[in-house]
mmCIF file of C-alpha atoms in Angstrom:
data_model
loop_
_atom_site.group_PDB
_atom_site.id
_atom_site.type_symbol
_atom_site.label_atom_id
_atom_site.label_comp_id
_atom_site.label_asym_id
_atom_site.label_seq_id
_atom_site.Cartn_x
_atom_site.Cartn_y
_atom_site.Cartn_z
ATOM 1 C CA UNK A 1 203.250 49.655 33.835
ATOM 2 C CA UNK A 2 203.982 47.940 37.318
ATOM 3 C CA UNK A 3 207.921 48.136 35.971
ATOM 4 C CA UNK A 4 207.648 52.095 35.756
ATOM 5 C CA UNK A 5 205.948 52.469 38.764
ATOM 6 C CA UNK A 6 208.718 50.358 40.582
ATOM 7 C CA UNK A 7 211.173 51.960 39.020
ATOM 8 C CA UNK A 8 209.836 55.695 39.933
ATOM 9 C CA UNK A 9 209.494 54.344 43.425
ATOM 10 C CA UNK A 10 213.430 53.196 43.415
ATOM 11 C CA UNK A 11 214.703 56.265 41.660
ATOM 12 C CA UNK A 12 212.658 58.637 44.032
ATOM 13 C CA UNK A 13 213.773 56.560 47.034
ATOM 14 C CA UNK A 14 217.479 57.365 46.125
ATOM 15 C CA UNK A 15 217.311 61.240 45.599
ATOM 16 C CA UNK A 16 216.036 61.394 49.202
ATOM 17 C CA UNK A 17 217.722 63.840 51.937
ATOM 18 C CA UNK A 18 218.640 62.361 55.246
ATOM 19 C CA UNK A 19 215.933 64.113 57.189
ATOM 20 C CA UNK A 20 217.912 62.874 60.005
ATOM 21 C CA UNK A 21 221.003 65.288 59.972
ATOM 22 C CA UNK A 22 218.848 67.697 61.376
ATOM 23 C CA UNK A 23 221.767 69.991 63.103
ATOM 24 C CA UNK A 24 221.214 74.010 63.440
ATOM 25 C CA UNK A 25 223.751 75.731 62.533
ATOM 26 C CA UNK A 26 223.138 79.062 60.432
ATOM 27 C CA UNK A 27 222.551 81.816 62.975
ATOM 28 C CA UNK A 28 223.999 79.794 65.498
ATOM 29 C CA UNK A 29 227.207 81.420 67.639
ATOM 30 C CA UNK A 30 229.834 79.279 69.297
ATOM 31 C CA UNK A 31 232.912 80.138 71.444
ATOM 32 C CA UNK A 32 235.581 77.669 71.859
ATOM 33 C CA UNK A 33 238.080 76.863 73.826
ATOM 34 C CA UNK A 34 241.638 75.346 73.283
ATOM 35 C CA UNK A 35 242.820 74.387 77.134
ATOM 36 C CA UNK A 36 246.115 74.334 77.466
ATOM 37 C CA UNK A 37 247.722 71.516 76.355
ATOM 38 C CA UNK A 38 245.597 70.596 73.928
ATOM 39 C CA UNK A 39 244.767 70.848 70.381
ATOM 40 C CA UNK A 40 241.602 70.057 69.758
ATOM 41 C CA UNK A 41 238.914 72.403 70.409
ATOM 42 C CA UNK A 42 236.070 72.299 72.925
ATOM 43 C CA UNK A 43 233.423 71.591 72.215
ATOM 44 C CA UNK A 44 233.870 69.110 68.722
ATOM 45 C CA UNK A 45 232.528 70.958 65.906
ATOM 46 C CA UNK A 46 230.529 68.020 64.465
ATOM 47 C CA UNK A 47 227.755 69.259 62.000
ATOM 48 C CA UNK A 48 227.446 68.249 58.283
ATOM 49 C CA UNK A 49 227.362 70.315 55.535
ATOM 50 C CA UNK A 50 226.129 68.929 52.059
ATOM 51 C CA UNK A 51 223.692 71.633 50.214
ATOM 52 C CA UNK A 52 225.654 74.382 49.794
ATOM 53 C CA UNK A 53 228.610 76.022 47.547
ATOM 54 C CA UNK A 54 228.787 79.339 50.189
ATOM 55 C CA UNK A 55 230.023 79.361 53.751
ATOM 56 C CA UNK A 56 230.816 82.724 55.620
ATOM 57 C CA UNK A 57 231.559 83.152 59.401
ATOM 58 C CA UNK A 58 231.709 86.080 61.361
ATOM 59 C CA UNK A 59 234.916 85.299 63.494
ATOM 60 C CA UNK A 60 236.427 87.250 66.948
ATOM 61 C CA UNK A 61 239.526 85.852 68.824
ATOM 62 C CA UNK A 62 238.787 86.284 72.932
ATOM 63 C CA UNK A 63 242.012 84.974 73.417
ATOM 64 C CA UNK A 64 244.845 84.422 70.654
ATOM 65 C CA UNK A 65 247.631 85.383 72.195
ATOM 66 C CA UNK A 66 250.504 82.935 72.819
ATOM 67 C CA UNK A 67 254.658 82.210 72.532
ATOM 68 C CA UNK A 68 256.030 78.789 72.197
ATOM 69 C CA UNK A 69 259.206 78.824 73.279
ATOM 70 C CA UNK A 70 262.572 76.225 72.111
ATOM 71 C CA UNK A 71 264.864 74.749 74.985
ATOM 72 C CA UNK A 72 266.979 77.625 74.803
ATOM 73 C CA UNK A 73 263.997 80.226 76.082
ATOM 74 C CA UNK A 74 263.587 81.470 72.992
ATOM 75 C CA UNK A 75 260.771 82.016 70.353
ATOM 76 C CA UNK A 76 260.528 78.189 68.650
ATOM 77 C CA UNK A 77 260.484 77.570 64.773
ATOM 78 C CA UNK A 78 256.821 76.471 66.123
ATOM 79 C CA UNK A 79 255.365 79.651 66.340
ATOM 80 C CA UNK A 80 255.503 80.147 62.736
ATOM 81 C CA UNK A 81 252.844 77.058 61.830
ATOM 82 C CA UNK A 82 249.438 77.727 61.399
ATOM 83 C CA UNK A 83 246.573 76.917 63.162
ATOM 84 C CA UNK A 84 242.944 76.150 62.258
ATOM 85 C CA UNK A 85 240.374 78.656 62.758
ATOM 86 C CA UNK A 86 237.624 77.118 60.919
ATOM 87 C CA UNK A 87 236.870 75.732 57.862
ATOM 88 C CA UNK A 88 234.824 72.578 56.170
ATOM 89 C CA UNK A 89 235.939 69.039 54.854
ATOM 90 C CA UNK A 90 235.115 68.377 51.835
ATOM 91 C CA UNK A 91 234.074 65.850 48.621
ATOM 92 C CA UNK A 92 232.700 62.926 51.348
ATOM 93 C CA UNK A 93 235.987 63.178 53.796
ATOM 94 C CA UNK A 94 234.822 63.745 57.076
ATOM 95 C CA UNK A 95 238.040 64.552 58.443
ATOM 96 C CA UNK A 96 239.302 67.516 56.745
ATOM 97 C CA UNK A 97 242.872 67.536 59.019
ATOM 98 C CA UNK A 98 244.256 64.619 56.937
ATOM 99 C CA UNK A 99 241.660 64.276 54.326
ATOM 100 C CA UNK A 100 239.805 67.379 51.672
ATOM 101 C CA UNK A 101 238.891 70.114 53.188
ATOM 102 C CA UNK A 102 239.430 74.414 53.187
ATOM 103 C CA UNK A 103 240.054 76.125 56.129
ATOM 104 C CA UNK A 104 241.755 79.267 57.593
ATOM 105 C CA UNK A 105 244.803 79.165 59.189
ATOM 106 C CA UNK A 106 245.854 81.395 61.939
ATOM 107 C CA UNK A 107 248.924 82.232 63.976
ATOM 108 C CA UNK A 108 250.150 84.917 66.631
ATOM 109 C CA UNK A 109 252.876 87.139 65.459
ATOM 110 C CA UNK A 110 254.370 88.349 68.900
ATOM 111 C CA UNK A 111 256.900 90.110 67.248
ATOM 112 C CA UNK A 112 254.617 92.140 65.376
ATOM 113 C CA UNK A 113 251.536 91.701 67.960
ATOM 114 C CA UNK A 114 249.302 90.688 65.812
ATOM 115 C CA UNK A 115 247.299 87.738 64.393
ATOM 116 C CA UNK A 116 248.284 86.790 60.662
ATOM 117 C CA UNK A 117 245.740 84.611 58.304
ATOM 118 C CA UNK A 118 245.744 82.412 55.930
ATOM 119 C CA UNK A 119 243.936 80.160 53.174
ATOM 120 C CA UNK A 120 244.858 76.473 54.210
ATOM 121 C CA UNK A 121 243.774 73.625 51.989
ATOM 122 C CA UNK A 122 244.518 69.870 52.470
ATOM 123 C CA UNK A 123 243.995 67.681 49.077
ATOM 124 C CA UNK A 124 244.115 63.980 49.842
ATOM 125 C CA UNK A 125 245.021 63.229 46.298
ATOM 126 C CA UNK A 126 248.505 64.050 46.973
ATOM 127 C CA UNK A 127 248.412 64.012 50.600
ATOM 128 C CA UNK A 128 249.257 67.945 50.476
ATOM 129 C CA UNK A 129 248.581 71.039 52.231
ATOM 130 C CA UNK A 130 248.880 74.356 50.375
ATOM 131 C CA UNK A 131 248.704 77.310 52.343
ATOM 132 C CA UNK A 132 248.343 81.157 51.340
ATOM 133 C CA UNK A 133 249.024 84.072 53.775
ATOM 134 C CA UNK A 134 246.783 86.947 53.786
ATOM 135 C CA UNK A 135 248.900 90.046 53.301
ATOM 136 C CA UNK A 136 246.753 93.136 53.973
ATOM 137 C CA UNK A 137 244.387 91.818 56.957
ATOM 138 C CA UNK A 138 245.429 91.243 60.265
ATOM 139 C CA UNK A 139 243.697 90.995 63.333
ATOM 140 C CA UNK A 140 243.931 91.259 66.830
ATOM 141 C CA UNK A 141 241.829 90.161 69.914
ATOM 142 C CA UNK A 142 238.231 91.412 70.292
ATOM 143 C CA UNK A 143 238.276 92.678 66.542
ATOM 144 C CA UNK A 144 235.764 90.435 64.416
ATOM 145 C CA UNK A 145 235.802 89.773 60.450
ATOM 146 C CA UNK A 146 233.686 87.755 57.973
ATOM 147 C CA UNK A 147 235.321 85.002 56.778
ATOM 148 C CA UNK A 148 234.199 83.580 53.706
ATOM 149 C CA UNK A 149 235.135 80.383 51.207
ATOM 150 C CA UNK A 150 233.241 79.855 48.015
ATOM 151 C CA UNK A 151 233.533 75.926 46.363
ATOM 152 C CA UNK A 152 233.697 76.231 42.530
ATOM 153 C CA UNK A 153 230.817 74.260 40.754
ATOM 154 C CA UNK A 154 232.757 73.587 37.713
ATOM 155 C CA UNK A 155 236.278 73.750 38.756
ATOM 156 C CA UNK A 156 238.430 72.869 41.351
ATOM 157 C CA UNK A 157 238.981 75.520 42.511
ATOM 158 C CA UNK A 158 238.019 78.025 46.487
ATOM 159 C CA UNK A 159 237.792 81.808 46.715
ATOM 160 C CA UNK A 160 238.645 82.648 50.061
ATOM 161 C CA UNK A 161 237.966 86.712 51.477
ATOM 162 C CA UNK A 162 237.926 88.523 54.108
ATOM 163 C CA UNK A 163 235.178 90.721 54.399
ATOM 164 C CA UNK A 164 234.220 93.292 57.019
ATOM 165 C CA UNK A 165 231.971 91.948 60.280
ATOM 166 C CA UNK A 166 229.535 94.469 59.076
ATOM 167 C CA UNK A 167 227.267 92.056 56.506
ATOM 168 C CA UNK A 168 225.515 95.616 54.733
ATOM 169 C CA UNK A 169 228.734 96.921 53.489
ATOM 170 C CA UNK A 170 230.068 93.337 52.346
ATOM 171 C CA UNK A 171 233.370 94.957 51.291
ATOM 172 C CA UNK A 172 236.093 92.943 50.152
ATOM 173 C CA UNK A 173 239.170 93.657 52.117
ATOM 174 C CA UNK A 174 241.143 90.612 50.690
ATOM 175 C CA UNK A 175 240.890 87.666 48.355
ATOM 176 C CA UNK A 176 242.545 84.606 47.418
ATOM 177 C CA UNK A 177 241.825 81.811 45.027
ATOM 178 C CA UNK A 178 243.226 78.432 45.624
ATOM 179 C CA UNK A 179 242.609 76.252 42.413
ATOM 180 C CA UNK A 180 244.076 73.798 40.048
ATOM 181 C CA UNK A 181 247.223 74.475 38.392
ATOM 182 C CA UNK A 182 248.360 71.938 35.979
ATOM 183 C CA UNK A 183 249.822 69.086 37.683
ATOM 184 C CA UNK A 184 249.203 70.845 41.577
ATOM 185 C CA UNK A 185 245.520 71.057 42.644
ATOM 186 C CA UNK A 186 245.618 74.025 45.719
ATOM 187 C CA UNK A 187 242.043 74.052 45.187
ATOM 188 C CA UNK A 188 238.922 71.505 45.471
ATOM 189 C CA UNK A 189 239.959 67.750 45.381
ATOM 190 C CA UNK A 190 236.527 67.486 43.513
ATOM 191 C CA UNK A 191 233.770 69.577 41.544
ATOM 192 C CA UNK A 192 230.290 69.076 40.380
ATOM 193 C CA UNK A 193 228.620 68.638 43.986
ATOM 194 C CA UNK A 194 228.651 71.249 46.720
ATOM 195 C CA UNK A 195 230.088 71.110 50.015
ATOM 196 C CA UNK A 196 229.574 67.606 51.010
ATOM 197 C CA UNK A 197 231.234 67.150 54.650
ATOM 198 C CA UNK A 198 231.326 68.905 57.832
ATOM 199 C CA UNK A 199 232.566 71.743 59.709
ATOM 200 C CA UNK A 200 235.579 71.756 61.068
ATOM 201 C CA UNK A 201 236.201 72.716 64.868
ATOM 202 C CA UNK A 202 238.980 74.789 65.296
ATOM 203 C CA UNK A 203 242.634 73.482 65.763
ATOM 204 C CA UNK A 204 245.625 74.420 67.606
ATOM 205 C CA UNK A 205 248.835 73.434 65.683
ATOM 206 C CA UNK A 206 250.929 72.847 64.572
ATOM 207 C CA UNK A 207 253.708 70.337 66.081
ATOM 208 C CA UNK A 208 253.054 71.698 70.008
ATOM 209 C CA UNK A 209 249.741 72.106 71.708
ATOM 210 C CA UNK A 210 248.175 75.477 72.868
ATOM 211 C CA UNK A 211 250.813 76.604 75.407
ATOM 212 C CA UNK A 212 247.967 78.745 77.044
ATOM 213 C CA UNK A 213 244.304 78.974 76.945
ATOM 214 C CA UNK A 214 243.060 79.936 73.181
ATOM 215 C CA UNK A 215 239.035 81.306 72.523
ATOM 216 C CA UNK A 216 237.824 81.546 69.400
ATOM 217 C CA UNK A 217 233.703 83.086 68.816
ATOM 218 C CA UNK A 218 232.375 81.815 65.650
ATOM 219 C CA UNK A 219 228.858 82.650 64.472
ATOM 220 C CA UNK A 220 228.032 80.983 61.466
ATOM 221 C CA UNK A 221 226.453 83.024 58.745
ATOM 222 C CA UNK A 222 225.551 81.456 55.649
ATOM 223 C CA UNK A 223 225.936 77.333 55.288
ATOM 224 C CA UNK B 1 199.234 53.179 28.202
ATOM 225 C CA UNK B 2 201.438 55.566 26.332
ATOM 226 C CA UNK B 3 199.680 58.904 28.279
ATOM 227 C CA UNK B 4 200.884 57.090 31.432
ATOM 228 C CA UNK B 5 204.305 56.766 30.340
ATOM 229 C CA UNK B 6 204.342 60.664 29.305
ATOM 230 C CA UNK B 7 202.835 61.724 32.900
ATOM 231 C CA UNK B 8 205.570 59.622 34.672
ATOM 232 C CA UNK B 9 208.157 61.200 32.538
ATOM 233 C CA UNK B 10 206.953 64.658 32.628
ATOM 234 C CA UNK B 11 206.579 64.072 36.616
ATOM 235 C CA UNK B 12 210.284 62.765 36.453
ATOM 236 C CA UNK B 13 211.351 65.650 34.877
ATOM 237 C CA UNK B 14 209.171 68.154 37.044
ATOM 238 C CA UNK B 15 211.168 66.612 40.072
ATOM 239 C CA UNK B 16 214.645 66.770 38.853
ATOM 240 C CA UNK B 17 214.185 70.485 37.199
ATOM 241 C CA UNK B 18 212.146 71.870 40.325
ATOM 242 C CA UNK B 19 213.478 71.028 43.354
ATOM 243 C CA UNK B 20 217.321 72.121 44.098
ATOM 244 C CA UNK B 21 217.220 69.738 46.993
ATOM 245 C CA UNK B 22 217.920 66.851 44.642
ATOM 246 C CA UNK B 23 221.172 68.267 43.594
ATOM 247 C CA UNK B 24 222.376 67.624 47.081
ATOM 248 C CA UNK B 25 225.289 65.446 47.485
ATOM 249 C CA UNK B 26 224.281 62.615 50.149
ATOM 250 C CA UNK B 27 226.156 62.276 53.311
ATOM 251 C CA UNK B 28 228.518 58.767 53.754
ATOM 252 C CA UNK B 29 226.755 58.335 57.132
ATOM 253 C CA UNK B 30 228.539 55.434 58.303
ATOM 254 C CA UNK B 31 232.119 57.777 57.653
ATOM 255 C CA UNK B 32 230.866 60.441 59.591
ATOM 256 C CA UNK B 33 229.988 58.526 62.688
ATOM 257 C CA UNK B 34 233.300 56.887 62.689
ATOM 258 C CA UNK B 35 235.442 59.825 61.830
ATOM 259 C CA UNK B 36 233.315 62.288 64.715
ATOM 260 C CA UNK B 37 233.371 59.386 67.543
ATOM 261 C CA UNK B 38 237.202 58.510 67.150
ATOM 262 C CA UNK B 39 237.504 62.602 67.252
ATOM 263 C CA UNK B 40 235.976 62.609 70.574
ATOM 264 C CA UNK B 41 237.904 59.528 71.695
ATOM 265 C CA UNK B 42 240.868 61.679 70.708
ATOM 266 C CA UNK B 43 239.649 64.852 72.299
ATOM 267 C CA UNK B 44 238.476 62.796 75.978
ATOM 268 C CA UNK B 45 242.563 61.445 75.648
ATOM 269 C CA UNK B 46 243.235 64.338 75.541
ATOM 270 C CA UNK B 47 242.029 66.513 77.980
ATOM 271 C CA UNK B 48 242.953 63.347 80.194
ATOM 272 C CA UNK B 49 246.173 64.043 80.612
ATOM 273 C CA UNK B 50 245.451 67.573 81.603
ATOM 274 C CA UNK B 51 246.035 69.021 85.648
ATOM 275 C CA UNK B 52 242.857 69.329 87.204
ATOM 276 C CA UNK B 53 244.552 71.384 90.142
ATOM 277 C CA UNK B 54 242.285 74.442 88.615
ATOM 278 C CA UNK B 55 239.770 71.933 87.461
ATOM 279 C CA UNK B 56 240.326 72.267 83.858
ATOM 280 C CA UNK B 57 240.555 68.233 83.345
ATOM 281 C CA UNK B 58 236.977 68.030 84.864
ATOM 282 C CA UNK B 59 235.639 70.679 83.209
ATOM 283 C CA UNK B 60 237.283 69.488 79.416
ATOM 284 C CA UNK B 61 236.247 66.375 79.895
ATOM 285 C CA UNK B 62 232.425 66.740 80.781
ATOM 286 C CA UNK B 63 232.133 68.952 77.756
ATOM 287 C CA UNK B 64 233.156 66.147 75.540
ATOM 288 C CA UNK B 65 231.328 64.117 77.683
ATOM 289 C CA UNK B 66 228.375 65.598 77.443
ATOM 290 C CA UNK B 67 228.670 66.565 73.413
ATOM 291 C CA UNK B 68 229.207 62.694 73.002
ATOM 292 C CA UNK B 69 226.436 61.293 75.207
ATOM 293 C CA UNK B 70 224.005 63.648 72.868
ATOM 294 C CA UNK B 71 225.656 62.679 69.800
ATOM 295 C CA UNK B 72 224.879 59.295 70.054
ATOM 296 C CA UNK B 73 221.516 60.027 71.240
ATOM 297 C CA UNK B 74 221.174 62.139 67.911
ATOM 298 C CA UNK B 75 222.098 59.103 66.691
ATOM 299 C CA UNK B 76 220.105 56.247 68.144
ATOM 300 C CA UNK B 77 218.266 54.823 65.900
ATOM 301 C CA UNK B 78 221.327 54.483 63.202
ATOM 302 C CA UNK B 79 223.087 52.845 65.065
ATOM 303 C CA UNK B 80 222.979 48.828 66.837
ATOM 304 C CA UNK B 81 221.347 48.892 69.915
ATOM 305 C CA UNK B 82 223.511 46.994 72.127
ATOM 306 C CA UNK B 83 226.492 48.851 70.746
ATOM 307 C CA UNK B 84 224.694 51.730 71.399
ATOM 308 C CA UNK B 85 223.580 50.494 75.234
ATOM 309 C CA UNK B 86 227.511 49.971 75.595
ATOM 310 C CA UNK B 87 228.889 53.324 74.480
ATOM 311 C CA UNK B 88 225.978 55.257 76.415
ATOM 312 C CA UNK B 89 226.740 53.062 80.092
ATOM 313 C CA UNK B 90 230.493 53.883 79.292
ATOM 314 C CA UNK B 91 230.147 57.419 78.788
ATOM 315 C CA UNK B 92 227.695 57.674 82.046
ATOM 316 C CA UNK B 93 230.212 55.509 84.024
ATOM 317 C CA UNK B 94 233.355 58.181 83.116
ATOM 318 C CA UNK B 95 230.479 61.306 83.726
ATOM 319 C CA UNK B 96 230.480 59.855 87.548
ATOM 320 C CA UNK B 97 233.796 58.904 88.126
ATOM 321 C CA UNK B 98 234.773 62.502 86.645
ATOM 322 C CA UNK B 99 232.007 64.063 89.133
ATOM 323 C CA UNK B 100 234.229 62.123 92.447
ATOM 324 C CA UNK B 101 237.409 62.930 90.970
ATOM 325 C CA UNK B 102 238.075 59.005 90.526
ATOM 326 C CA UNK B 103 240.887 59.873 88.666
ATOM 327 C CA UNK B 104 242.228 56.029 89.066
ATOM 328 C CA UNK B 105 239.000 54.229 87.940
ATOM 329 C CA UNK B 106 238.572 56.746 85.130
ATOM 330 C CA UNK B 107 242.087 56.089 83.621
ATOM 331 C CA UNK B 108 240.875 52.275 83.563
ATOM 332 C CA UNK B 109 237.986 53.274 82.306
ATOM 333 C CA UNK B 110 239.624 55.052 79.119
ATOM 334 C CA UNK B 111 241.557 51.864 78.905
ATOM 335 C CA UNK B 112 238.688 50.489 77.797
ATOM 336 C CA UNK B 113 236.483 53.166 76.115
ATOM 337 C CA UNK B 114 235.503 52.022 72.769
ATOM 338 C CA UNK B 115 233.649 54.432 70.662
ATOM 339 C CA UNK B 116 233.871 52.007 68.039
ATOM 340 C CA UNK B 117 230.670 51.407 65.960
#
């Protein structure tokens, strides 16, 4: 009898939440800011995530605009990578830039004059980084969107859309599914938990740092 | 005896089927206090190096300053106090030094600044 108790005790002891990791964060709105010269975001994202299979943001860019330029004056090969916008590591990693995570990517198109977006997934299985462009949305500065990744239970696999920043109409404007395919995993480097990590502040770069001041609102709906 | 064992187990199993909060996947603490203190290392490096003509360098580092100092307060009691002591008089020192533009004392400060746990 004195076993069983003992043993309830043990087993009940290890199911138990860290009521520490008490961070707010749905409902909460945050703008921030890439000075120039830098690629890390201020201020550090730094809350955990590790209850849910659903996150959605409602996202507007104050400031995305930007050109880096080559030696020669011209528009460098650099303008084409793709910066973080937000996202979540992911399966324990708690840095999602070199570990698991899903994020979006963003970059300025100053040809075009407009922001492109993407689906950008790091699996540290293979040490990889699979990215998927958005082809019908685009945005621009002061225009908002809900962004939104869904972590498969059972597979390894993220739906990423873009919805409108109205939540009543929840329309679909785009989708895209990053999963495993045979020997390449673009999706989830694990399944059968939810989102066990943290969010992930946003990221300029990329080889060259933020050649002018970047802002970035992100008001996080559903975590 | 035996109605005891079938209470535990049907308690056991009350637990497990009722509450979704035991599905949840448990945190690696000690990972995510490294991994967010070497980011703000990172981050205070880097708004170091920054011009504070326009006092941008001030102004990027006390908000990773700041974030940092209330961090580890967050995280006081997980962590060894005299580590803690040590990361908490650095971070004040560089919060002052940043405050009289000691830009000299502050580089020697991050010299030294170790967020390690």
């Amino acid at each position: 009898m004195k076993f069983l108790i003992l043993v309830s005790l043990v087993l009940l002891s290890s199911c138990s939440k860290d009521q520490d990791l008490n961070f707010p964060t749905v409902g909460r709105t945050e703008t921030y800011k890439i000075f120039e010269g830098n690629h890390v975001a201020a201020p550090l994202e730094v809350s955990p995530i590790y209850s849910v299979y659903d996150f959605a943001v409602r996202i507007t860019f104050n400031k995305a605009k930007y050109l880096l330029k080559d030696e020669n004056g011209a528009i460098s090969i650099d303008q084409q990578d793709w910066n973080k916008l937000t996202g979540f590591s992911d399966c324990n990693f708690y840095d999602a830039y070199t570990g698991m995570g899903a994020m979006v990517g963003w970059r300025w198109n100053p040809n075009q004059k407009r922001i492109e977006l993407a689906a950008y997934v790091h699996n540290n299985a293979d040490r990889s980084r699979h990215v998927k462009e958005f082809k019908n949305v685009y945005m621009n500065e002061n225009e908002s969107y809900v962004f939104r990744i869904v972590a498969d239970e059972k597979q390894k696999k993220y739906t990423y859309t873009i919805e409108d920043p109205d939540l009543t109409s929840l329309s679909v404007k785009e989708k895209i599914v990053m999963k495993e395919q045979g020997n390449i995993n673009e999706g989830r480097g694990c399944k059968g938990n939810p989102i066990t990590g943290r969010l992930i502040s946003p990221w300029f770069g990329g080889t060259q740092s933020a050649p002018t001041e970047i802002e970035i609102k992100v008001e996080y709906l559903k975590l | 005896m035996q109605k005891m064992i079938f209470i535990l187990i049907g308690i056991f199993i009350n637990i497990f089927l009722s509450l979704p909060s035991y599905s949840i996947q448990l945190i690696n603490y000690k990972s995510y206090q490294l991994v967010v203190l070497s980011e703000f290392k990172f981050a205070i490096y880097e708004c170091s190096k920054l011009d504070d003509v326009d006092g941008k360098k001030s102004e990027c580092l006390g908000i990773y300053l700041n974030q940092a100092t209330s961090f580890l307060e967050m995280n006081e009691n997980k962590l060894n106090n005299i580590i803690f002591k040590k990361i908490q008089n650095q971070l004040s020192t560089a919060k002052e030094l940043i405050a009289y533009k000691d830009w000299d004392n502050f580089d020697v400060l991050l010299k030294n600044l170790n967020l390690d746990l």
